[in-house]
Each structure stands twice: as structure tokens, then as C-alpha cells.
mmCIF file with all atom_site columns, C-alpha atoms in Angstrom:
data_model
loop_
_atom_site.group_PDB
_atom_site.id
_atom_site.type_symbol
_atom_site.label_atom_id
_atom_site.label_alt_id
_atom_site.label_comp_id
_atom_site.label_asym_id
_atom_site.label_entity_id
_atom_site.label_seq_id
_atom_site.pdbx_PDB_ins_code
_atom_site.Cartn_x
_atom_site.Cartn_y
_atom_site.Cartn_z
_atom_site.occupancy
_atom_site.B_iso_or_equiv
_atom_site.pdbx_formal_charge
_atom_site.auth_seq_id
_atom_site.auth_comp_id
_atom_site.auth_asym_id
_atom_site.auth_atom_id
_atom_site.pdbx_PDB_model_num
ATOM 1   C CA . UNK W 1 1   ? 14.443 8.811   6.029   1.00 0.00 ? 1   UNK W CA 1
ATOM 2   C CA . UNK W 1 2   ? 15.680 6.989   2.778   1.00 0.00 ? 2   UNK W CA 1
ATOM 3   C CA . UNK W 1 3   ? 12.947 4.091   1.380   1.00 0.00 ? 3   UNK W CA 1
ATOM 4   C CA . UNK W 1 4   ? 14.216 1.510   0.258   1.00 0.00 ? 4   UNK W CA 1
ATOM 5   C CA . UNK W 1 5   ? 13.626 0.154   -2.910  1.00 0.00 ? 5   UNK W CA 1
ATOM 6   C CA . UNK W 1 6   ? 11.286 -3.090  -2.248  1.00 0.00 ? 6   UNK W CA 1
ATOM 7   C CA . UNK W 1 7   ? 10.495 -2.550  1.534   1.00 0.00 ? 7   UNK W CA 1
ATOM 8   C CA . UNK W 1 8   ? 6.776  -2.467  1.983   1.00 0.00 ? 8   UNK W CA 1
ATOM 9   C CA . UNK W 1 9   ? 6.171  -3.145  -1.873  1.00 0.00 ? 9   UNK W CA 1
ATOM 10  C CA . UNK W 1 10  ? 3.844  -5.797  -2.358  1.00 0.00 ? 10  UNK W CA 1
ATOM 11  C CA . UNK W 1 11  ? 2.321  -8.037  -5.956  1.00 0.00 ? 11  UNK W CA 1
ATOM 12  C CA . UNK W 1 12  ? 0.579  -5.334  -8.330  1.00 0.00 ? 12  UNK W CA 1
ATOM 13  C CA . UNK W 1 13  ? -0.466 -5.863  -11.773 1.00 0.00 ? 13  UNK W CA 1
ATOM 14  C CA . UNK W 1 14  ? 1.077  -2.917  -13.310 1.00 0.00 ? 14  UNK W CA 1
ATOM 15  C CA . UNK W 1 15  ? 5.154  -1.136  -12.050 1.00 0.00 ? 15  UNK W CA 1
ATOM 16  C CA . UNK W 1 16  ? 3.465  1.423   -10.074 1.00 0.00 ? 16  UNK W CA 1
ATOM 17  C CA . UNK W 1 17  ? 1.645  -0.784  -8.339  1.00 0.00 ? 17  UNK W CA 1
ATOM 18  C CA . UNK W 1 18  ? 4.636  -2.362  -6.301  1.00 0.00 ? 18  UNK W CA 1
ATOM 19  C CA . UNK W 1 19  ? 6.287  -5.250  -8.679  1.00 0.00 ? 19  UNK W CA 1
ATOM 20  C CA . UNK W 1 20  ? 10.092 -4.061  -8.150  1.00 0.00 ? 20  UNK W CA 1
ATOM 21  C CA . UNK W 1 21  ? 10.300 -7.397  -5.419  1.00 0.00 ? 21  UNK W CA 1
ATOM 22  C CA . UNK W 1 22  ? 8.667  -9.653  -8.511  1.00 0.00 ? 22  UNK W CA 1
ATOM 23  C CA . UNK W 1 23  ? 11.164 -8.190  -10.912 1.00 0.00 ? 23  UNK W CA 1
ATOM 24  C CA . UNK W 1 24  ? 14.339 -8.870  -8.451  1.00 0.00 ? 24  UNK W CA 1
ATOM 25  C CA . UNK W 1 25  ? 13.641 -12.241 -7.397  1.00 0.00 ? 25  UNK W CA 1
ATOM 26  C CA . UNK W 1 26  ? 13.202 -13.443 -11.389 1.00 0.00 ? 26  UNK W CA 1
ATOM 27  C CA . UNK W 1 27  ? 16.078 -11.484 -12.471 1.00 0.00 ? 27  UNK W CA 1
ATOM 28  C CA . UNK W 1 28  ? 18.238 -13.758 -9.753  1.00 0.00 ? 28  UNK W CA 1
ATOM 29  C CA . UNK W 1 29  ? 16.118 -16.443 -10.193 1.00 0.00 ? 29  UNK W CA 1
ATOM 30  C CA . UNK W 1 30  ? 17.396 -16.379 -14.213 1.00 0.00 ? 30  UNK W CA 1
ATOM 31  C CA . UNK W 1 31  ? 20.997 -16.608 -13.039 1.00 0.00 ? 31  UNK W CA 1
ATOM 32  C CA . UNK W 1 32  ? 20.477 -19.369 -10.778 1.00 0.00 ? 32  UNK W CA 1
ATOM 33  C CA . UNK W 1 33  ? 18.183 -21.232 -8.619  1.00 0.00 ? 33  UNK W CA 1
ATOM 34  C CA . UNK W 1 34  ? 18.078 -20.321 -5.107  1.00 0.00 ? 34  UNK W CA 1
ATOM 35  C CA . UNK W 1 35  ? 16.102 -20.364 -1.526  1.00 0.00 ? 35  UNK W CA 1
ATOM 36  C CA . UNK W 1 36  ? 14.709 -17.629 0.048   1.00 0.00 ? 36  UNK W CA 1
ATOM 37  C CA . UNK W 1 37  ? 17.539 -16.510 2.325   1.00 0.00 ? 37  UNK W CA 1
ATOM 38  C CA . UNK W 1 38  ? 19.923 -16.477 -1.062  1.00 0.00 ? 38  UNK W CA 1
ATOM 39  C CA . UNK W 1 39  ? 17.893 -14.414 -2.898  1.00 0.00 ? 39  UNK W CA 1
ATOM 40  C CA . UNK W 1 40  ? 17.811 -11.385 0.440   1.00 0.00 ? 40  UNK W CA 1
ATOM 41  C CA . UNK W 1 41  ? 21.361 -11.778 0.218   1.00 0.00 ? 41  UNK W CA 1
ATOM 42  C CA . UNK W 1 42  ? 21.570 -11.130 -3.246  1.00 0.00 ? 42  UNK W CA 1
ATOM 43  C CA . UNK W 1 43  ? 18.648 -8.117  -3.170  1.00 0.00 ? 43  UNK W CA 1
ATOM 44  C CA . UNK W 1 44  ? 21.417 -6.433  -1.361  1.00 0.00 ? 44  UNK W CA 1
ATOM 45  C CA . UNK W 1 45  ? 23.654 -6.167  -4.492  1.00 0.00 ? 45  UNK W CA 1
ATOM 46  C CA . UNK W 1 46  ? 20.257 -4.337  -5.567  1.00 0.00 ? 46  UNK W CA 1
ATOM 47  C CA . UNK W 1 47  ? 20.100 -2.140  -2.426  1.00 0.00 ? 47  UNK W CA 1
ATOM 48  C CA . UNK W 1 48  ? 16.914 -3.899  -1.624  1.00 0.00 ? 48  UNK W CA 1
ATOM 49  C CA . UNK W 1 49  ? 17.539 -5.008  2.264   1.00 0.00 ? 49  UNK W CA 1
ATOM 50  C CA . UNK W 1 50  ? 15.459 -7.388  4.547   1.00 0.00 ? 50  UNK W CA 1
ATOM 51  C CA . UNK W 1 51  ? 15.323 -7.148  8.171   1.00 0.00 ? 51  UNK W CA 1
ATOM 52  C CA . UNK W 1 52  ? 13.137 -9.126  10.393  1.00 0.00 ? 52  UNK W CA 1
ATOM 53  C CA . UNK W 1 53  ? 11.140 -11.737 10.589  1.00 0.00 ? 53  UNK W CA 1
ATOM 54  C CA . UNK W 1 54  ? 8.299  -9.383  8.781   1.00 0.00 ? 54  UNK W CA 1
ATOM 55  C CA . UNK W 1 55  ? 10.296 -8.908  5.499   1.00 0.00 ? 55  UNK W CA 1
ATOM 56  C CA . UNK W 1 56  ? 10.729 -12.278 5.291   1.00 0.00 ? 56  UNK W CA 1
ATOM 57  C CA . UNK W 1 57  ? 7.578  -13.736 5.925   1.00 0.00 ? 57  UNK W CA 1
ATOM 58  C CA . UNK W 1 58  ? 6.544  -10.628 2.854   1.00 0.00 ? 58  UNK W CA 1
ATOM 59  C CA . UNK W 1 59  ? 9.077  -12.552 0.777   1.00 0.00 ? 59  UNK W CA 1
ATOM 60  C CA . UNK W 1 60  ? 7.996  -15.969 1.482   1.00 0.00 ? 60  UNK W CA 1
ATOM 61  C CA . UNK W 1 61  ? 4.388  -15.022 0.039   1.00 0.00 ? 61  UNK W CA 1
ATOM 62  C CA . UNK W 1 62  ? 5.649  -13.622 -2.781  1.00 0.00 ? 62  UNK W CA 1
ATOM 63  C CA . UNK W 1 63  ? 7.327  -16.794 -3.619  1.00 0.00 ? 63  UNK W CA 1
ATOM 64  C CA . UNK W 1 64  ? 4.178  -18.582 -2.851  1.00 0.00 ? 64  UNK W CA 1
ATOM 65  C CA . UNK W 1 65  ? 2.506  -16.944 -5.076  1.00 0.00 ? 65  UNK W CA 1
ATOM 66  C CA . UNK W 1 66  ? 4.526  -16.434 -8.108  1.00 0.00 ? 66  UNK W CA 1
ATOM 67  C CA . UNK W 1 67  ? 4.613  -20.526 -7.706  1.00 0.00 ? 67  UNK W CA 1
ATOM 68  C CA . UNK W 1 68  ? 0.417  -20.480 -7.694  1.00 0.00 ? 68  UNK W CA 1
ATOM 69  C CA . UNK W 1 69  ? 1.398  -18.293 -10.761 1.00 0.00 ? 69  UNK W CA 1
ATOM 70  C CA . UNK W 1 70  ? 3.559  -20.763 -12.555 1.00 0.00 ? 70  UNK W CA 1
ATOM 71  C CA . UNK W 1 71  ? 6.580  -18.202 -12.610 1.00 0.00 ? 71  UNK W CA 1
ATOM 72  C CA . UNK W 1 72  ? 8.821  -19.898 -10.373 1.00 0.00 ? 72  UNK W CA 1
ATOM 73  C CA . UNK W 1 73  ? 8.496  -23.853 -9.267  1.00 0.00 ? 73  UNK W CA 1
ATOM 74  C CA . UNK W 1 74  ? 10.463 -25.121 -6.269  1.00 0.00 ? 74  UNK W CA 1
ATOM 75  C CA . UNK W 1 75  ? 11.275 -28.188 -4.760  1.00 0.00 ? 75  UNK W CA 1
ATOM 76  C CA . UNK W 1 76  ? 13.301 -29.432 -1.055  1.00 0.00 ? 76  UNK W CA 1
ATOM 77  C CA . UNK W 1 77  ? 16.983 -30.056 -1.354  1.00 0.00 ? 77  UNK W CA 1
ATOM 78  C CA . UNK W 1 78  ? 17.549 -32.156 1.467   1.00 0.00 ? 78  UNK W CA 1
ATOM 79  C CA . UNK W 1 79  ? 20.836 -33.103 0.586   1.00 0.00 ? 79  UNK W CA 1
ATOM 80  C CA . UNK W 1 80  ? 24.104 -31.771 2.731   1.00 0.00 ? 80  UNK W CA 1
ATOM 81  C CA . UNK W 1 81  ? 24.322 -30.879 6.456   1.00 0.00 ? 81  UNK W CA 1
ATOM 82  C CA . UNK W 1 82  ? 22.048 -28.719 7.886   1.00 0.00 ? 82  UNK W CA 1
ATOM 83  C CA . UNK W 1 83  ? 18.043 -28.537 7.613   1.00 0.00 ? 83  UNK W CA 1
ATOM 84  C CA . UNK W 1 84  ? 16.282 -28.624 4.284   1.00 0.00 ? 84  UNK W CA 1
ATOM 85  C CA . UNK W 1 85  ? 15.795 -25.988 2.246   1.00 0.00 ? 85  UNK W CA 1
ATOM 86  C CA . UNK W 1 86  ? 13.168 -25.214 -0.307  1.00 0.00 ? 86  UNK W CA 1
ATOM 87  C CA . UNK W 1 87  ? 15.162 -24.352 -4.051  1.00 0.00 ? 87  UNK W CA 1
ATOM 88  C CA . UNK W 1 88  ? 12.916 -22.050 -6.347  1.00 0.00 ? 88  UNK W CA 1
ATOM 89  C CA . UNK W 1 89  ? 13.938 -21.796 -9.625  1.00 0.00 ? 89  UNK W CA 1
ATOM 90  C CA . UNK W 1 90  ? 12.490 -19.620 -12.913 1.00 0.00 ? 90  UNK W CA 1
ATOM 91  C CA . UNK W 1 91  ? 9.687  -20.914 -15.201 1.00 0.00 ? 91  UNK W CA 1
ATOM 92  C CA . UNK W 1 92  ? 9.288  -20.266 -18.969 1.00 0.00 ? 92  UNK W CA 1
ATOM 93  C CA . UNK W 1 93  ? 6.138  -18.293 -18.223 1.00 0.00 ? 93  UNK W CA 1
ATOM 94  C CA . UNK W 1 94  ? 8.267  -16.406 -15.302 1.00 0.00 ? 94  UNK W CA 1
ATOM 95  C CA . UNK W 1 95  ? 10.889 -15.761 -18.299 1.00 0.00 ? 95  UNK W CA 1
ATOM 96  C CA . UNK W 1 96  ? 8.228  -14.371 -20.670 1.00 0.00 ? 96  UNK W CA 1
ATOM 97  C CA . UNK W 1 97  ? 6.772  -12.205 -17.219 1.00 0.00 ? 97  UNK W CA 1
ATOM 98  C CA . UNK W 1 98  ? 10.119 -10.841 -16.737 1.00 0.00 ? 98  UNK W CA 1
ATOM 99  C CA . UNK W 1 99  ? 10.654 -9.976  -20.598 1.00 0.00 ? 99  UNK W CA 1
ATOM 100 C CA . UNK W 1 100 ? 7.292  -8.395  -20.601 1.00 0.00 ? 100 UNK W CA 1
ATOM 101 C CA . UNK W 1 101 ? 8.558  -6.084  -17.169 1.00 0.00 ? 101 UNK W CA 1
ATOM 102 C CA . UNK W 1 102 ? 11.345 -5.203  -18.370 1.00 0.00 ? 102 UNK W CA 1
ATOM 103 C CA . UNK W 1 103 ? 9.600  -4.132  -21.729 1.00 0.00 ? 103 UNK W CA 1
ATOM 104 C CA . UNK W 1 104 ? 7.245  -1.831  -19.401 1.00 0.00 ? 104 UNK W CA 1
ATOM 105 C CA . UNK W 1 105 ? 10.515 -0.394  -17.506 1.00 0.00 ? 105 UNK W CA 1
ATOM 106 C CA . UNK W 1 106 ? 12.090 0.560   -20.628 1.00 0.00 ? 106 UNK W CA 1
ATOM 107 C CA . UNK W 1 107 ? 9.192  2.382   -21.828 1.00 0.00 ? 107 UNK W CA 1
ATOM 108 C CA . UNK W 1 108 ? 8.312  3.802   -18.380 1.00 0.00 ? 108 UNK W CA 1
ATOM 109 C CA . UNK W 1 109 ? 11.711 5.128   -18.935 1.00 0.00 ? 109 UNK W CA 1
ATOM 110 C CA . UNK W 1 110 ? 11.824 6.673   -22.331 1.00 0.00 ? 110 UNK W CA 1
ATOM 111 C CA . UNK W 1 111 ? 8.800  8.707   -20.557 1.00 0.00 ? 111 UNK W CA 1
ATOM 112 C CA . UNK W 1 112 ? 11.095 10.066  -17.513 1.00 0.00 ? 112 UNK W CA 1
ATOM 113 C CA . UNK W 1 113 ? 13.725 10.807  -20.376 1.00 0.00 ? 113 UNK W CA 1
ATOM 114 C CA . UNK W 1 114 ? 11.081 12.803  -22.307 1.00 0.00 ? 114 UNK W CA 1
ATOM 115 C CA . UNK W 1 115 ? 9.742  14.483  -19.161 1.00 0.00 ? 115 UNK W CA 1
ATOM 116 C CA . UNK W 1 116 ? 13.060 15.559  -17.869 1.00 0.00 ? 116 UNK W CA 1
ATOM 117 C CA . UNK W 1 117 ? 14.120 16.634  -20.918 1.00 0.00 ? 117 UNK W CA 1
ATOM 118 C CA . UNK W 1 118 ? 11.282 18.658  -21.242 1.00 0.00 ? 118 UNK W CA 1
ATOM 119 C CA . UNK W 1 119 ? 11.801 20.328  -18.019 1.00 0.00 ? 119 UNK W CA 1
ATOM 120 C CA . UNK W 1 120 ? 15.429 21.195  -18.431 1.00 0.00 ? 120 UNK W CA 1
ATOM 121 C CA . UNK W 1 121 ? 14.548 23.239  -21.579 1.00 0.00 ? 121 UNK W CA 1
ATOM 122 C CA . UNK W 1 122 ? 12.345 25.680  -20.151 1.00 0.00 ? 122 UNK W CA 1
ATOM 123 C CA . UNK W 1 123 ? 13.420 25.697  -16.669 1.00 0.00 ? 123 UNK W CA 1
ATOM 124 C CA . UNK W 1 124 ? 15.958 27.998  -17.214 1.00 0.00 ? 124 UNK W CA 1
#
């Protein structure tokens, strides 16, 4: 069975440690603003899927606490039909968090590069 990237991946302090749901929700956060149920939706474009009331709740507390963290702030948008919904958007300090992950990805891969590279030369 196929994992999915972000299912079961929780906060971490370092990539291997389960950030990859930190790292989608500021990257769509830096585009635009958006509530929780947006954000799923647009995971998907990532193939990173929620299901369930679970997944969700998982989400939620993420966003909770990247707000404790000062990367994201929200606020209700009450305005329109339909119930309220809670708008998170992307901090300076969850700009700077995001530059600094995607610093560590690019590095992490210049590693694989090296280490497949490796490989292919004297696996033949």
C-alpha cells in the first residue's frame, strides 16, 4: 500500500522528523489566505489527501500550533452565507520558517543527488 505524503506526519524540528504538512500549508498559505478545508483541497494538487474526521482534527492542531508559533495568525470571517469560518494567513516569521525549509530541502537534496550518483557508478 502507497503512503501518502503527509498522512500520519506530525510537527518535528528537523525534515525527517515529519514537517512535509508544515511546509504545505505555508507554501499555500504564501499564495493566499485560507481556512482549513481550502488548504485539504489544495494539499491534493500536492498528492497529500485527507479523509476523515481524524486527518482533520491532525490538521486543525497543526494550525493551532504554528499560530502559538507566530507562523500563521488567523482571524473569523463571518461575512457571506453560510457559518463562519476561521481565515489563517502567513506571518513574516512563517515566511523566514519556510525560507529556512526549503533551504534544508535543497540541501537534503544535493545529498540524494550525490548518493545516487554514487551508486550508479559502481553498480554496474
Amino acid at each position: 500500500m502507497r503512503r501518502r505524503r503527509g498522512q500520519g506526519l506530525g510537527r518535528g524540528r528537523n525534515i525527517g522528523s515529519g514537517r512535509w504538512l508544515e511546509g504545505y500549508i505555508l507554501l499555500l498559505l504564501m499564495k493566499n489566505p485560507s481556512h482549513g478545508y481550502d488548504l485539504t483541497h489544495s494539499m491534493m494538487d500536492f498528492d497529500v489527501e485527507f479523509s476523515g474526521i481524524g486527518q482533520m482534527g491532525t490538521l486543525y492542531r497543526i494550525l493551532r500550533q504554528m499560530e502559538e508559533d507566530g507562523l500563521v495568525t488567523s482571524k473569523w470571517y463571518t461575512e457571506g452565507k453560510g457559518a463562519a469560518r476561521r481565515i489563517y494567513q502567513i506571518t513574516s516569521l512563517g515566511k523566514d520558517y519556510l525560507k529556512d525549509y526549503i533551504d534544508q530541502l535543497k540541501s537534503m537534496k544535493e545529498q540524494i543527488d550525490e548518493f545516487i550518483s554514487f551508486y550508479e557508478k559502481y553498480s554496474t
